[in-house]
Amino acid sequence: MAYAVEMLGITKYFPGVVANDSVDLKVKEGEIHALVGENGAGKSTLMNALYGLFQPDEGTIKINGEKVVMQSSNDAIQRGIGMVHQKFKLIPSFTIVENICLGSEPRKNKYFIDKKEEYKSVVEISDKYGLKIDPSSKIRDCAVGIRQRVEILKTLYRKANILILDEPTSVLTPQETDELFKVIRNLVNKGKTVIFITHKLREVMEISDTVTVLRKGKLTGFKPTSETNENEIARMMVGRDVLLRVDKKAIESEQKPILEIEDLVSTDNRGLVALNQISFEVKPGEILGIAGVQGNGQSELIETITGLRKIERGIIKIRSKKINRFSPKSIRETGISHIPEDRIERGLNLDATIEENLIVTSHDKKPFSSMGIFDFNKIEEFSEQLINEYDIRTSNSKNKAESLSGGNMQKIVVAREIEEDPDLLIAAQPTRGVDIGSIEFIHKKIIEARDQGKAVLLVSTELDEIMSLSDRIIVMYEGEIVKIIPGGIADEEELGLLMAGIVPDTLQSKMRREAK
Amino acid sequence: MKEFINNINWRPFIIIFLSLLLSLLIGSIFMISSGYNPLNVYLMMFQGAFIGKINIMNSLKNATPLIFTSMAVLIAFRTGTFNIGVEGQLFMGAIAAAWAGFSLEGLPSIIHIPLSLLFAIIAGALYAMIPAILKFKFNVNEIITTIMLNSIAFLFTSYLVNYPLRESPMAPQTPKVFESARLPRLTDSSQVSVGIIIAVIFAVIFWFVFKKTTFGFRTRVVGEASSFAEFSGISPVRTAFYGMLISGAVAGLAGGVELLGVHYRFVELFPTGLGFNGILIAWLGKGTPLGALFAALFYGGIQSGAMTVDWITSIPRQLSDTLLVLMVFFIAAEGMFDWVWPLKKKFLNKKDQKAGVEKNA
Ligand SMILES: Nc1ncnc2c1ncn2[C@@H]1O[C@H](COP(=O)(O)OP(=O)(O)OP(=O)(O)O)[C@@H](O)[C@H]1O
Ligand SMILES: [Mg+2]
């Protein structure tokens, strides 16, 4: 069978790093090709080279057997390559339709955008591939999962034949991932080729035909998926065996809760009710997991607690002290730290250095500054310590955050917020986009915090993560708490039903009432 | 040493150099068309700017207010706010300094000068507070309000010198400030005062604040990533508000220093353009205090050079403004110099890069 993509001996230097070191990638036409490797292994770099975002320093690229030199992503699009980036490239104030068609809008009389046609074709594609969206809502009102879909639609709209998906599932729920996989299979059936980056080996086994493994910029594996297994891939990636099991001591906590929420009501960006009279509490030494399909109020809940969203009604208390009208800064000072779900928008300043990103939340405290003047030696010392401990792959702590790979950006946010030493740690999708070795590490850190008597509020779309870490689990559906269950006895099936808003008990009682 | 040179980011320097070259080139088209040899004119200009004590002093005099106004523009800009109102705030500062200078009698210089400057600072800051409040309380665009407030400041000061503060029926101007309020001059032969020293000190302070202090850090975070700032406990509104107040204060000080150092009285035709040129100088200095300091000194020189050219030839002194605008234009369009970088890459051979990698690993 012919190769759709052949990248041979690709080498790419960045200041102080060899991001790709004579890497080969061969993708057959019509296959699903998984590209895996640790954070910073060079996956995105390799794909950016294929998408024409830069030319590799060495090596050749062939598309459908023909040698090509691509000066820009326009060249790549012309050759039928489409890419969904790890960092979204959408315009927040534009609608979904406008974002999808941006730059190649259908015309009416040559000079005017044909809005109707635009809308129609977007709906058509979204139906065809089963990517549900509300075409006229603005991107800034959309959850991360929806933005992801828009990005995929964007490449489909441009008639891509070879689709590069850079970690598409790291922002999706398991259900959404299943849907995406259906979409991908559908695409492949119609003769398209998909290159797919992921950190989840389960997904590699489930969907890919061939897998390529990178490690520290070098090629370490290239095999048909059917001839390998998760353990072997993990070994090729990390160079050691990885145990994805969490060891956790049981803790009985009779202490007063750290966080208390009573009858909380707040609205989403469009002014609709997002939280409908939510009440719960988190005790010291407890991890409270919040499960739910994305967009059922979890984001709004966290933003309300951290002071980033207005409270309509209800009470939020930290150690029995009401913090309803506190600014985000004062809320942090009461001992809350927060790993946000959107690391690019909220969690990082990409223009600033790694050091600056690591100290920003405590930049005005000792030892980083005194009397308003920085102590750069202390900052550097602290940063290097965190870079080591959290295994952030970079050549220099003074590099810009922008130069990091996606997973390493996430590690910066996690490191900063955990090292704040909070009483309450709010962690939203804490392991999004990080490799298996680092997931292990971050989980260990979260449990360590709990064992030290801290309260942890964990929001995750990964059911595995919720089930293995949480002491109690809250299931949210349409802005309400469907049920609170102890962590130990939760099973995946029950959680799945609850997340869809189906409560077995109430169903029964309702039926009984109706029978009378 | 080689490493040191490699670590410097040469890009801005190259861009500025190429912009200057292009501006001079375009300027020479005009000269040739009026029958002058551009090389001679530029030589004349250079001499008029930087050769000889009087010329240097005049250049410094020109630079003084521009250093202040460019700093004023910078601090607001760092927080993401466009203070187009530096001009108006400068006028308010100047008239406040004038009033303090001629109406408070019998003070020793050591008190009178700082007090008058303080009046200027407060006037500028208060005047900047209007657009700041409008923006941060009511979400009114600061660019529009500051432009409007500039006109109001021109008209208001004009009213003051025509009526309440008018010295005599002869001319629309205030009385001269007392000797005790005048900034000491550096020489007898030029109008340059200790204002230039204050200005340079201010530029260095700004550099220090931006580089080393938590406040300077916050202004940058707010300007670069506002929702990240909010998330991390830095209030974007409060920081930008302070930025605007400081901006106004420094603009007011610019007016005060200009008045107490050069003119001694507010006349209806108080020089305009100091604020606007401050915006351009800030650009020319690539948004850094020391860059702006050098840009202001450089432009002060071009201005006095253009004066010399004006006296000797028939090329008008506006030549300096033309060159400034051209340079800023080219610097703003820095993308057009992108063809330069691949050239540099060719010079650095691959071996060097590899060696660098191994050393860093
Ligand atoms: N613009 C850049 N400037 C400097 N270094 C960079 C730049 N982009 C990437 N790098 C470096 O190149 C290496 C590879 O990065 P890349 O983004 O390809 O990793 P990745 O495999 O996609 O990782 P992840 O799984 O975390 O997304 C990293 O060490 C990264 O820091
Ligand atoms: Mg990546």
Short mmCIF file of N, CA, C and O in Angstrom, two decimals, chain A residues 13 18 328-329 332 338 340 345-349 351 356-357 360 363 369 372-374 376 416, chain B residues 208 211-214 217-218 220 224-225 227-228 230-234 345 350 353-354 357 360:
data_model
loop_
_atom_site.label_atom_id
_atom_site.label_comp_id
_atom_site.label_asym_id
_atom_site.label_seq_id
_atom_site.Cartn_x
_atom_site.Cartn_y
_atom_site.Cartn_z
N TYR A 13 16.06 21.70 15.43
CA TYR A 13 16.69 22.28 16.62
C TYR A 13 15.87 23.45 17.13
O TYR A 13 15.37 24.25 16.35
N VAL A 18 17.32 19.51 20.90
CA VAL A 18 17.03 18.86 19.63
C VAL A 18 15.64 18.29 19.79
O VAL A 18 15.45 17.28 20.45
N PRO A 328 -10.58 37.43 43.81
CA PRO A 328 -9.78 36.22 43.61
C PRO A 328 -8.52 36.23 44.47
O PRO A 328 -8.11 35.19 44.99
N LYS A 329 -7.95 37.41 44.65
CA LYS A 329 -6.72 37.50 45.45
C LYS A 329 -7.00 37.15 46.92
O LYS A 329 -6.29 36.34 47.50
N ARG A 332 -7.54 33.49 47.37
CA ARG A 332 -6.27 32.77 47.41
C ARG A 332 -5.64 32.89 48.79
O ARG A 332 -5.07 31.95 49.31
N HIS A 338 -5.66 26.69 42.91
CA HIS A 338 -6.58 26.28 41.86
C HIS A 338 -5.82 25.93 40.58
O HIS A 338 -5.11 26.76 40.03
N PRO A 340 -6.53 25.40 36.99
CA PRO A 340 -7.71 25.70 36.17
C PRO A 340 -7.83 24.72 35.01
O PRO A 340 -6.84 24.10 34.62
N GLU A 345 -5.53 29.96 28.83
CA GLU A 345 -6.22 31.22 29.10
C GLU A 345 -5.96 31.69 30.53
O GLU A 345 -5.60 32.83 30.77
N ARG A 346 -6.19 30.78 31.47
CA ARG A 346 -6.17 31.16 32.86
C ARG A 346 -4.86 30.83 33.55
O ARG A 346 -4.41 31.55 34.42
N GLY A 347 -4.29 29.71 33.19
CA GLY A 347 -3.22 29.16 34.01
C GLY A 347 -1.84 29.69 33.73
O GLY A 347 -0.94 29.56 34.54
N LEU A 348 -1.64 30.27 32.55
CA LEU A 348 -0.29 30.65 32.18
C LEU A 348 -0.28 31.99 31.45
O LEU A 348 -1.25 32.38 30.83
N ASN A 349 0.87 32.65 31.53
CA ASN A 349 1.14 33.76 30.65
C ASN A 349 2.25 33.27 29.72
O ASN A 349 3.40 33.18 30.11
N ASP A 351 3.74 34.57 27.32
CA ASP A 351 4.78 35.53 27.00
C ASP A 351 5.81 35.66 28.12
O ASP A 351 6.87 36.25 27.93
N GLU A 356 8.70 33.17 35.95
CA GLU A 356 7.63 34.10 36.29
C GLU A 356 6.30 33.37 36.46
O GLU A 356 5.51 33.70 37.34
N ASN A 357 6.08 32.39 35.60
CA ASN A 357 4.85 31.63 35.72
C ASN A 357 4.80 30.81 37.00
O ASN A 357 3.73 30.56 37.54
N VAL A 360 4.11 33.50 40.08
CA VAL A 360 3.18 34.62 39.95
C VAL A 360 2.20 34.73 41.11
O VAL A 360 1.92 35.82 41.61
N HIS A 363 4.26 36.11 44.05
CA HIS A 363 5.38 36.98 43.69
C HIS A 363 5.58 38.11 44.68
O HIS A 363 6.66 38.66 44.80
N SER A 369 10.16 38.21 46.97
CA SER A 369 10.36 39.66 46.93
C SER A 369 10.24 40.17 48.34
O SER A 369 9.59 39.56 49.19
N GLY A 372 8.54 44.91 47.79
CA GLY A 372 8.23 45.19 46.39
C GLY A 372 9.37 44.99 45.42
O GLY A 372 9.22 45.26 44.24
N ILE A 373 10.52 44.51 45.91
CA ILE A 373 11.64 44.29 44.99
C ILE A 373 11.98 42.81 44.93
O ILE A 373 12.07 42.14 45.97
N PHE A 374 12.15 42.30 43.71
CA PHE A 374 12.37 40.87 43.53
C PHE A 374 13.75 40.43 43.99
O PHE A 374 14.72 41.18 43.88
N PHE A 376 15.90 37.78 42.56
CA PHE A 376 15.92 36.87 41.42
C PHE A 376 16.68 35.57 41.70
O PHE A 376 16.40 34.55 41.10
N ARG A 416 3.01 24.92 40.47
CA ARG A 416 2.79 26.19 41.15
C ARG A 416 1.67 26.07 42.17
O ARG A 416 1.81 26.48 43.32
N PHE B 208 14.18 50.46 36.51
CA PHE B 208 14.28 49.67 37.73
C PHE B 208 12.92 49.07 38.11
O PHE B 208 12.79 47.89 38.39
N LYS B 211 11.89 46.30 35.76
CA LYS B 211 12.77 45.14 35.76
C LYS B 211 12.75 44.40 37.10
O LYS B 211 12.77 43.19 37.15
N LYS B 212 12.73 45.17 38.17
CA LYS B 212 13.04 44.55 39.46
C LYS B 212 11.90 44.53 40.46
O LYS B 212 12.05 43.92 41.52
N THR B 213 10.81 45.22 40.21
CA THR B 213 9.82 45.32 41.27
C THR B 213 8.56 44.51 40.96
O THR B 213 8.26 44.22 39.82
N THR B 214 7.87 44.19 42.03
CA THR B 214 6.63 43.42 41.88
C THR B 214 5.58 44.25 41.16
O THR B 214 4.81 43.73 40.37
N PHE B 217 6.23 44.07 37.52
CA PHE B 217 5.84 42.73 37.06
C PHE B 217 4.33 42.66 36.85
O PHE B 217 3.85 42.19 35.82
N ARG B 218 3.59 43.20 37.84
CA ARG B 218 2.13 43.14 37.73
C ARG B 218 1.63 43.90 36.51
O ARG B 218 0.74 43.44 35.81
N ARG B 220 3.01 44.26 33.75
CA ARG B 220 3.24 43.48 32.55
C ARG B 220 2.28 42.30 32.44
O ARG B 220 1.72 42.03 31.39
N GLU B 224 -0.22 41.70 29.40
CA GLU B 224 -0.02 40.56 28.50
C GLU B 224 -1.12 39.52 28.58
O GLU B 224 -1.47 38.90 27.57
N ALA B 225 -1.62 39.28 29.78
CA ALA B 225 -2.58 38.19 29.93
C ALA B 225 -3.53 38.52 31.07
O ALA B 225 -3.33 38.14 32.21
N SER B 227 -6.71 37.72 31.85
CA SER B 227 -7.51 36.76 32.63
C SER B 227 -6.61 35.84 33.46
O SER B 227 -7.01 35.35 34.50
N PHE B 228 -5.38 35.68 33.00
CA PHE B 228 -4.40 34.97 33.81
C PHE B 228 -4.08 35.79 35.07
O PHE B 228 -3.99 35.24 36.17
N GLU B 230 -6.00 37.92 36.62
CA GLU B 230 -7.13 37.84 37.53
C GLU B 230 -7.11 36.51 38.27
O GLU B 230 -7.26 36.45 39.49
N PHE B 231 -6.88 35.45 37.52
CA PHE B 231 -6.81 34.11 38.10
C PHE B 231 -5.74 34.03 39.18
O PHE B 231 -5.93 33.42 40.21
N SER B 232 -4.58 34.66 38.93
CA SER B 232 -3.49 34.54 39.89
C SER B 232 -3.57 35.52 41.04
O SER B 232 -2.64 35.62 41.81
N GLY B 233 -4.64 36.27 41.12
CA GLY B 233 -4.80 37.16 42.25
C GLY B 233 -4.21 38.54 42.02
O GLY B 233 -3.95 39.27 42.96
N ILE B 234 -4.00 38.90 40.76
CA ILE B 234 -3.56 40.27 40.45
C ILE B 234 -4.76 40.96 39.82
O ILE B 234 -5.29 40.48 38.82
N LYS B 345 20.99 33.00 9.70
CA LYS B 345 21.02 31.58 9.97
C LYS B 345 22.07 30.88 9.10
O LYS B 345 22.73 29.96 9.53
N LYS B 350 25.65 24.61 11.21
CA LYS B 350 24.94 23.63 12.04
C LYS B 350 25.78 23.14 13.21
O LYS B 350 25.28 22.85 14.27
N GLN B 353 25.32 25.04 16.34
CA GLN B 353 24.05 24.77 17.01
C GLN B 353 24.12 23.47 17.81
O GLN B 353 23.68 23.40 18.94
N LYS B 354 24.72 22.45 17.17
CA LYS B 354 24.81 21.17 17.86
C LYS B 354 25.64 21.29 19.12
O LYS B 354 25.29 20.78 20.16
N VAL B 357 23.70 22.72 21.87
CA VAL B 357 22.76 21.77 22.46
C VAL B 357 23.44 20.86 23.47
O VAL B 357 22.98 20.67 24.58
N ASN B 360 24.23 22.52 26.71
CA ASN B 360 23.08 22.82 27.55
C ASN B 360 22.47 21.57 28.18
O ASN B 360 21.80 21.64 29.19
#
